[in-house]
Amino acid sequence: MTPYWPSLFGGMLLGLASILLFLFNGRIAGISGIMGNVLGRERHFTDLAFVAGLLAGPYLYATASGQFPALTITTPWPLILVAGLLVGFGTRMGSGCTSGHGIMGLARFSRRSIVATVTFLITGMLAATITGALS
């Protein structure tokens, strides 16, 4: 069980941050919407603080544990950039991302979020199965 504690606590903190943002500001903690606000014209202090917290996370982890999280990327950068653009397009098309739909939408029993989250999961399983079969 020990290897799962960081993920469990990280998920709990993400849920807590989402709840607090909703309770105190009435806003949904969807990363795509928050980033859209930060990069667009509608900037809120809470959006900037949320993004700053996301960027500070690895540094806080390194401070607490004495090392940065292990990360190995073997995929070529051009493919990562194309994948990122496709994810961005998909979040606009789906009116949100996994954090907005999967955390906040499911908690509010939103039908659209339930469909979106099931679609994310099925697509992820198919992609993992296909790429696993190809390698």
XYZ file of N, CA and C in Angstrom:
405
model
N 0.819 -1.196 0.000
C 0.000 0.000 0.000
C 0.865 1.262 0.000
N 2.076 1.175 0.514
C 2.944 2.342 0.646
C 3.139 3.118 -0.649
N 3.321 2.467 -1.817
C 3.534 3.262 -3.034
C 2.326 4.100 -3.444
N 1.159 3.790 -2.904
C -0.064 4.487 -3.305
C -0.382 5.698 -2.446
N 0.294 5.864 -1.304
C -0.008 6.978 -0.413
C 0.137 8.343 -1.079
N 1.235 8.613 -1.802
C 1.349 9.936 -2.436
C 0.193 10.232 -3.397
N -0.209 9.235 -4.174
C -1.322 9.438 -5.110
C -2.627 9.661 -4.360
N -2.836 8.914 -3.302
C -4.052 9.072 -2.504
C -4.124 10.472 -1.896
N -3.030 10.910 -1.290
C -3.019 12.250 -0.682
C -3.114 13.341 -1.745
N -2.459 13.128 -2.892
C -2.562 14.097 -3.986
C -3.993 14.233 -4.475
N -4.679 13.110 -4.617
C -6.082 13.137 -5.033
C -6.966 13.821 -4.005
N -6.672 13.580 -2.742
C -7.449 14.229 -1.679
C -7.227 15.746 -1.691
N -5.985 16.168 -1.900
C -5.699 17.608 -1.968
C -6.370 18.248 -3.176
N -6.369 17.538 -4.305
C -7.032 18.055 -5.501
C -8.530 18.195 -5.258
N -9.121 17.203 -4.637
C -10.542 17.287 -4.308
C -10.840 18.415 -3.336
N -9.983 18.568 -2.327
C -10.168 19.644 -1.353
C -10.044 21.014 -2.016
N -9.036 21.174 -2.875
C -8.877 22.458 -3.577
C -10.081 22.748 -4.457
N -10.607 21.728 -5.117
C -11.778 21.905 -5.974
C -13.001 22.315 -5.164
N -13.181 21.670 -4.031
C -14.316 21.995 -3.160
C -14.208 23.423 -2.646
N -13.012 23.798 -2.192
C -12.826 25.145 -1.645
C -13.046 26.217 -2.709
N -12.546 25.978 -3.923
C -12.765 26.949 -4.999
C -14.256 27.088 -5.290
N -14.971 25.987 -5.292
C -16.405 26.024 -5.560
C -17.175 26.698 -4.420
N -16.829 26.351 -3.188
C -17.548 26.920 -2.040
C -17.302 28.414 -1.872
N -16.048 28.839 -2.024
C -15.716 30.237 -1.759
C -15.879 31.150 -2.960
N -15.778 30.604 -4.185
C -15.868 31.449 -5.378
C -16.991 31.045 -6.322
N -17.620 29.903 -6.066
C -18.686 29.445 -6.951
C -18.180 29.047 -8.324
N -16.890 28.719 -8.416
C -16.290 28.379 -9.714
C -15.834 26.931 -9.709
N -15.854 26.323 -10.874
C -15.454 24.929 -11.036
C -13.968 24.858 -11.352
N -13.272 23.943 -10.707
C -11.828 23.797 -10.878
C -11.510 22.903 -12.069
N -11.792 23.378 -13.256
C -11.419 22.683 -14.474
C -10.165 23.332 -15.034
N -9.119 22.552 -15.207
C -7.830 23.120 -15.617
C -7.927 23.802 -16.970
N -8.646 23.228 -17.910
C -8.729 23.852 -19.237
C -9.412 25.212 -19.165
N -10.457 25.328 -18.363
C -11.137 26.617 -18.215
C -10.270 27.635 -17.496
N -9.578 27.187 -16.468
C -8.695 28.078 -15.713
C -7.558 28.563 -16.612
N -6.943 27.646 -17.355
C -5.854 28.042 -18.259
C -6.379 28.950 -19.367
N -7.580 28.677 -19.846
C -8.187 29.550 -20.850
C -8.346 30.967 -20.326
N -8.744 31.087 -19.058
C -8.867 32.414 -18.447
C -7.509 33.090 -18.287
N -6.512 32.323 -17.843
C -5.180 32.893 -17.620
C -4.568 33.365 -18.939
N -4.733 32.565 -19.981
C -4.150 32.918 -21.279
C -5.012 33.900 -22.061
N -6.277 34.013 -21.698
C -7.193 34.910 -22.406
C -7.303 36.256 -21.727
N -8.440 36.852 -21.868
C -8.653 38.201 -21.340
C -9.249 38.227 -19.951
N -9.923 37.169 -19.568
C -10.633 37.152 -18.281
C -9.738 36.529 -17.209
N -8.934 37.343 -16.567
C -8.013 36.845 -15.545
C -8.601 37.086 -14.155
N -8.519 36.047 -13.345
C -8.939 36.135 -11.949
C -7.729 35.799 -11.092
N -7.626 36.419 -9.933
C -6.518 36.121 -9.029
C -6.501 34.636 -8.686
N -7.687 34.055 -8.464
C -7.737 32.644 -8.081
C -7.218 31.747 -9.202
N -7.457 32.128 -10.468
C -6.932 31.343 -11.585
C -5.411 31.375 -11.593
N -4.855 32.564 -11.416
C -3.395 32.699 -11.383
C -2.807 31.934 -10.203
N -3.467 31.996 -9.054
C -2.994 31.276 -7.874
C -3.073 29.766 -8.095
N -4.140 29.299 -8.749
C -4.306 27.874 -9.019
C -3.182 27.367 -9.919
N -2.887 28.113 -10.997
C -1.814 27.723 -11.926
C -0.459 27.791 -11.223
N -0.254 28.820 -10.405
C 1.003 28.931 -9.655
C 1.178 27.724 -8.727
N 0.091 27.277 -8.119
C 0.144 26.097 -7.264
C 0.489 24.843 -8.045
N -0.057 24.715 -9.259
C 0.270 23.565 -10.098
C 1.749 23.564 -10.469
N 2.270 24.740 -10.809
C 3.680 24.841 -11.190
C 4.609 24.657 -9.988
N 4.164 25.060 -8.817
C 4.986 24.945 -7.606
C 4.983 23.527 -7.042
N 4.017 22.709 -7.428
C 3.879 21.365 -6.873
C 5.148 20.530 -6.886
N 5.810 20.381 -8.036
C 7.043 19.571 -8.037
C 8.134 20.140 -7.127
N 8.227 21.451 -7.033
C 9.238 22.072 -6.171
C 8.909 21.853 -4.697
N 7.640 21.907 -4.352
C 7.230 21.610 -2.976
C 7.500 20.149 -2.637
N 7.231 19.266 -3.609
C 7.507 17.841 -3.423
C 8.999 17.622 -3.205
N 9.829 18.277 -4.028
C 11.278 18.138 -3.907
C 11.763 18.661 -2.564
N 11.173 19.739 -2.089
C 11.551 20.292 -0.790
C 11.195 19.316 0.327
N 10.017 18.708 0.230
C 9.565 17.791 1.280
C 10.296 16.454 1.243
N 10.599 15.950 0.050
C 11.177 14.610 -0.063
C 12.683 14.618 -0.316
N 13.223 15.758 -0.702
C 14.658 15.830 -0.988
C 15.019 15.505 -2.421
N 14.037 15.206 -3.252
C 14.317 14.915 -4.665
C 13.075 15.200 -5.504
N 13.306 15.478 -6.777
C 12.181 15.696 -7.683
C 11.542 14.360 -8.026
N 10.255 14.371 -8.385
C 9.607 13.115 -8.796
C 10.318 12.527 -10.009
N 10.416 11.211 -10.046
C 11.050 10.540 -11.187
C 10.191 10.722 -12.422
N 10.819 11.078 -13.523
C 10.087 11.310 -14.767
C 10.954 10.870 -15.931
N 10.416 9.998 -16.753
C 11.126 9.546 -17.941
C 10.207 9.736 -19.141
N 10.658 10.512 -20.107
C 9.873 10.737 -21.325
C 10.658 10.149 -22.490
N 10.063 9.155 -23.144
C 10.726 8.526 -24.286
C 10.065 8.894 -25.605
N 8.940 9.567 -25.533
C 8.212 9.967 -26.736
C 8.874 11.207 -27.343
N 9.026 11.255 -28.661
C 9.636 12.433 -29.296
C 8.798 13.697 -29.055
N 9.475 14.852 -28.864
C 8.799 16.116 -28.565
C 7.759 16.520 -29.604
N 8.006 16.334 -30.917
C 6.960 16.711 -31.884
C 5.650 15.952 -31.653
N 5.753 14.681 -31.295
C 4.549 13.893 -31.028
C 3.853 14.385 -29.756
N 4.627 14.768 -28.758
C 4.051 15.307 -27.525
C 3.313 16.614 -27.823
N 3.890 17.466 -28.654
C 3.238 18.732 -29.004
C 1.929 18.501 -29.759
N 1.933 17.571 -30.711
C 0.706 17.254 -31.447
C -0.349 16.700 -30.489
N 0.072 15.815 -29.595
C -0.868 15.248 -28.617
C -1.449 16.344 -27.733
N -0.620 17.288 -27.307
C -1.096 18.398 -26.488
C -2.118 19.251 -27.216
N -1.874 19.515 -28.494
C -2.835 20.286 -29.283
C -4.149 19.533 -29.435
N -4.073 18.224 -29.631
C -5.292 17.415 -29.746
C -6.074 17.403 -28.428
N -5.364 17.329 -27.319
C -6.028 17.376 -26.014
C -6.709 18.725 -25.828
N -6.010 19.792 -26.185
C -6.607 21.132 -26.083
C -7.849 21.262 -26.941
N -7.784 20.740 -28.162
C -8.948 20.761 -29.053
C -10.095 19.947 -28.449
N -9.760 18.788 -27.901
C -10.789 17.927 -27.306
C -11.449 18.556 -26.096
N -10.676 19.273 -25.290
C -11.279 19.907 -24.118
C -12.217 21.036 -24.517
N -11.881 21.734 -25.588
C -12.800 22.783 -26.078
C -14.056 22.145 -26.652
N -13.869 21.072 -27.418
C -15.001 20.400 -28.042
C -15.906 19.755 -26.983
N -15.296 19.220 -25.914
C -16.060 18.550 -24.860
C -16.482 19.469 -23.731
N -16.253 20.760 -23.894
C -16.615 21.757 -22.879
C -15.991 21.464 -21.521
N -14.755 21.007 -21.532
C -14.056 20.781 -20.277
C -13.090 19.629 -20.362
N -12.325 19.473 -19.299
C -11.295 18.442 -19.251
C -11.623 17.423 -18.166
N -10.702 16.487 -17.969
C -10.943 15.425 -16.989
C -11.108 15.971 -15.583
N -10.387 17.031 -15.244
C -10.521 17.558 -13.887
C -11.878 18.225 -13.683
N -12.314 18.997 -14.647
C -13.613 19.661 -14.516
C -14.763 18.679 -14.533
N -14.742 17.772 -15.503
C -15.827 16.785 -15.606
C -15.701 15.690 -14.552
N -14.474 15.135 -14.414
C -14.281 13.970 -13.556
C -14.361 14.259 -12.077
N -13.944 15.443 -11.670
C -13.989 15.750 -10.242
C -15.245 16.541 -9.906
N -15.374 17.697 -10.500
C -16.496 18.571 -10.149
C -17.814 18.130 -10.796
N -17.749 17.718 -12.051
C -18.981 17.329 -12.744
C -19.631 16.098 -12.143
N -18.816 15.083 -11.837
C -19.373 13.876 -11.218
C -19.919 14.167 -9.831
N -19.236 15.042 -9.086
C -19.711 15.387 -7.748
C -21.064 16.100 -7.803
N -21.328 16.792 -8.930
C -22.611 17.502 -9.081
C -23.629 16.650 -9.838
N -23.288 15.404 -10.141
C -24.150 14.475 -10.880
C -24.572 15.039 -12.243
N -23.659 15.743 -12.895
C -23.927 16.299 -14.218
C -23.929 15.176 -15.256
N -25.029 15.048 -15.996
C -25.118 14.005 -17.032
C -24.032 14.183 -18.081
N -23.803 15.422 -18.480
C -22.776 15.698 -19.492
C -21.396 15.263 -18.984
N -21.125 15.496 -17.712
C -19.839 15.109 -17.142
C -19.705 13.598 -17.006
N -20.800 12.930 -16.692
C -20.762 11.465 -16.611
C -20.421 10.888 -17.981
N -21.080 11.377 -19.020
C -20.791 10.907 -20.381
C -19.349 11.235 -20.765
N -18.900 12.442 -20.451
C -17.536 12.853 -20.800
C -16.511 11.987 -20.073
N -16.720 11.724 -18.789
C -15.763 10.934 -18.012
C -15.715 9.496 -18.502
N -16.863 8.908 -18.789
C -16.891 7.553 -19.346
C -16.165 7.525 -20.692
N -16.370 8.557 -21.505
C -15.682 8.642 -22.799
C -14.176 8.755 -22.602
N -13.725 9.581 -21.649
C -12.286 9.693 -21.355
C -11.710 8.343 -20.983
N -12.399 7.636 -20.089
C -11.884 6.358 -19.605
C -11.832 5.308 -20.711
N -12.893 5.203 -21.496
C -12.916 4.213 -22.580
C -11.839 4.529 -23.615
N -11.715 5.803 -23.970
C -10.702 6.194 -24.947
C -9.301 5.914 -24.409
N -9.066 6.204 -23.139
C -7.766 5.924 -22.530
C -7.445 4.435 -22.518
N -8.451 3.610 -22.182
C -8.227 2.160 -22.183
C -7.938 1.639 -23.583
N -8.689 2.145 -24.566
C -8.435 1.732 -25.952
C -7.039 2.152 -26.414
N -6.654 3.391 -26.111
C -5.342 3.876 -26.508
C -4.233 3.051 -25.847
N -4.387 2.736 -24.557
C -3.382 1.946 -23.852
C -3.312 0.534 -24.422
N -4.471 -0.036 -24.761
C -4.496 -1.390 -25.333
C -3.845 -1.407 -26.703
N -4.187 -0.425 -27.535
C -3.626 -0.379 -28.897
C -2.114 -0.140 -28.854
N -1.688 0.832 -28.069
C -0.244 1.123 -28.012
C 0.523 -0.029 -27.355
N -0.099 -0.710 -26.389
C 0.541 -1.860 -25.777
C 0.679 -3.012 -26.760
N -0.309 -3.189 -27.608
C -0.266 -4.251 -28.609
C 0.757 -3.947 -29.712
N 0.974 -2.671 -29.984
C 1.921 -2.277 -31.033
C 3.374 -2.345 -30.569
N 3.597 -2.299 -29.263
C 4.997 -2.278 -28.796
C 5.519 -3.627 -28.432
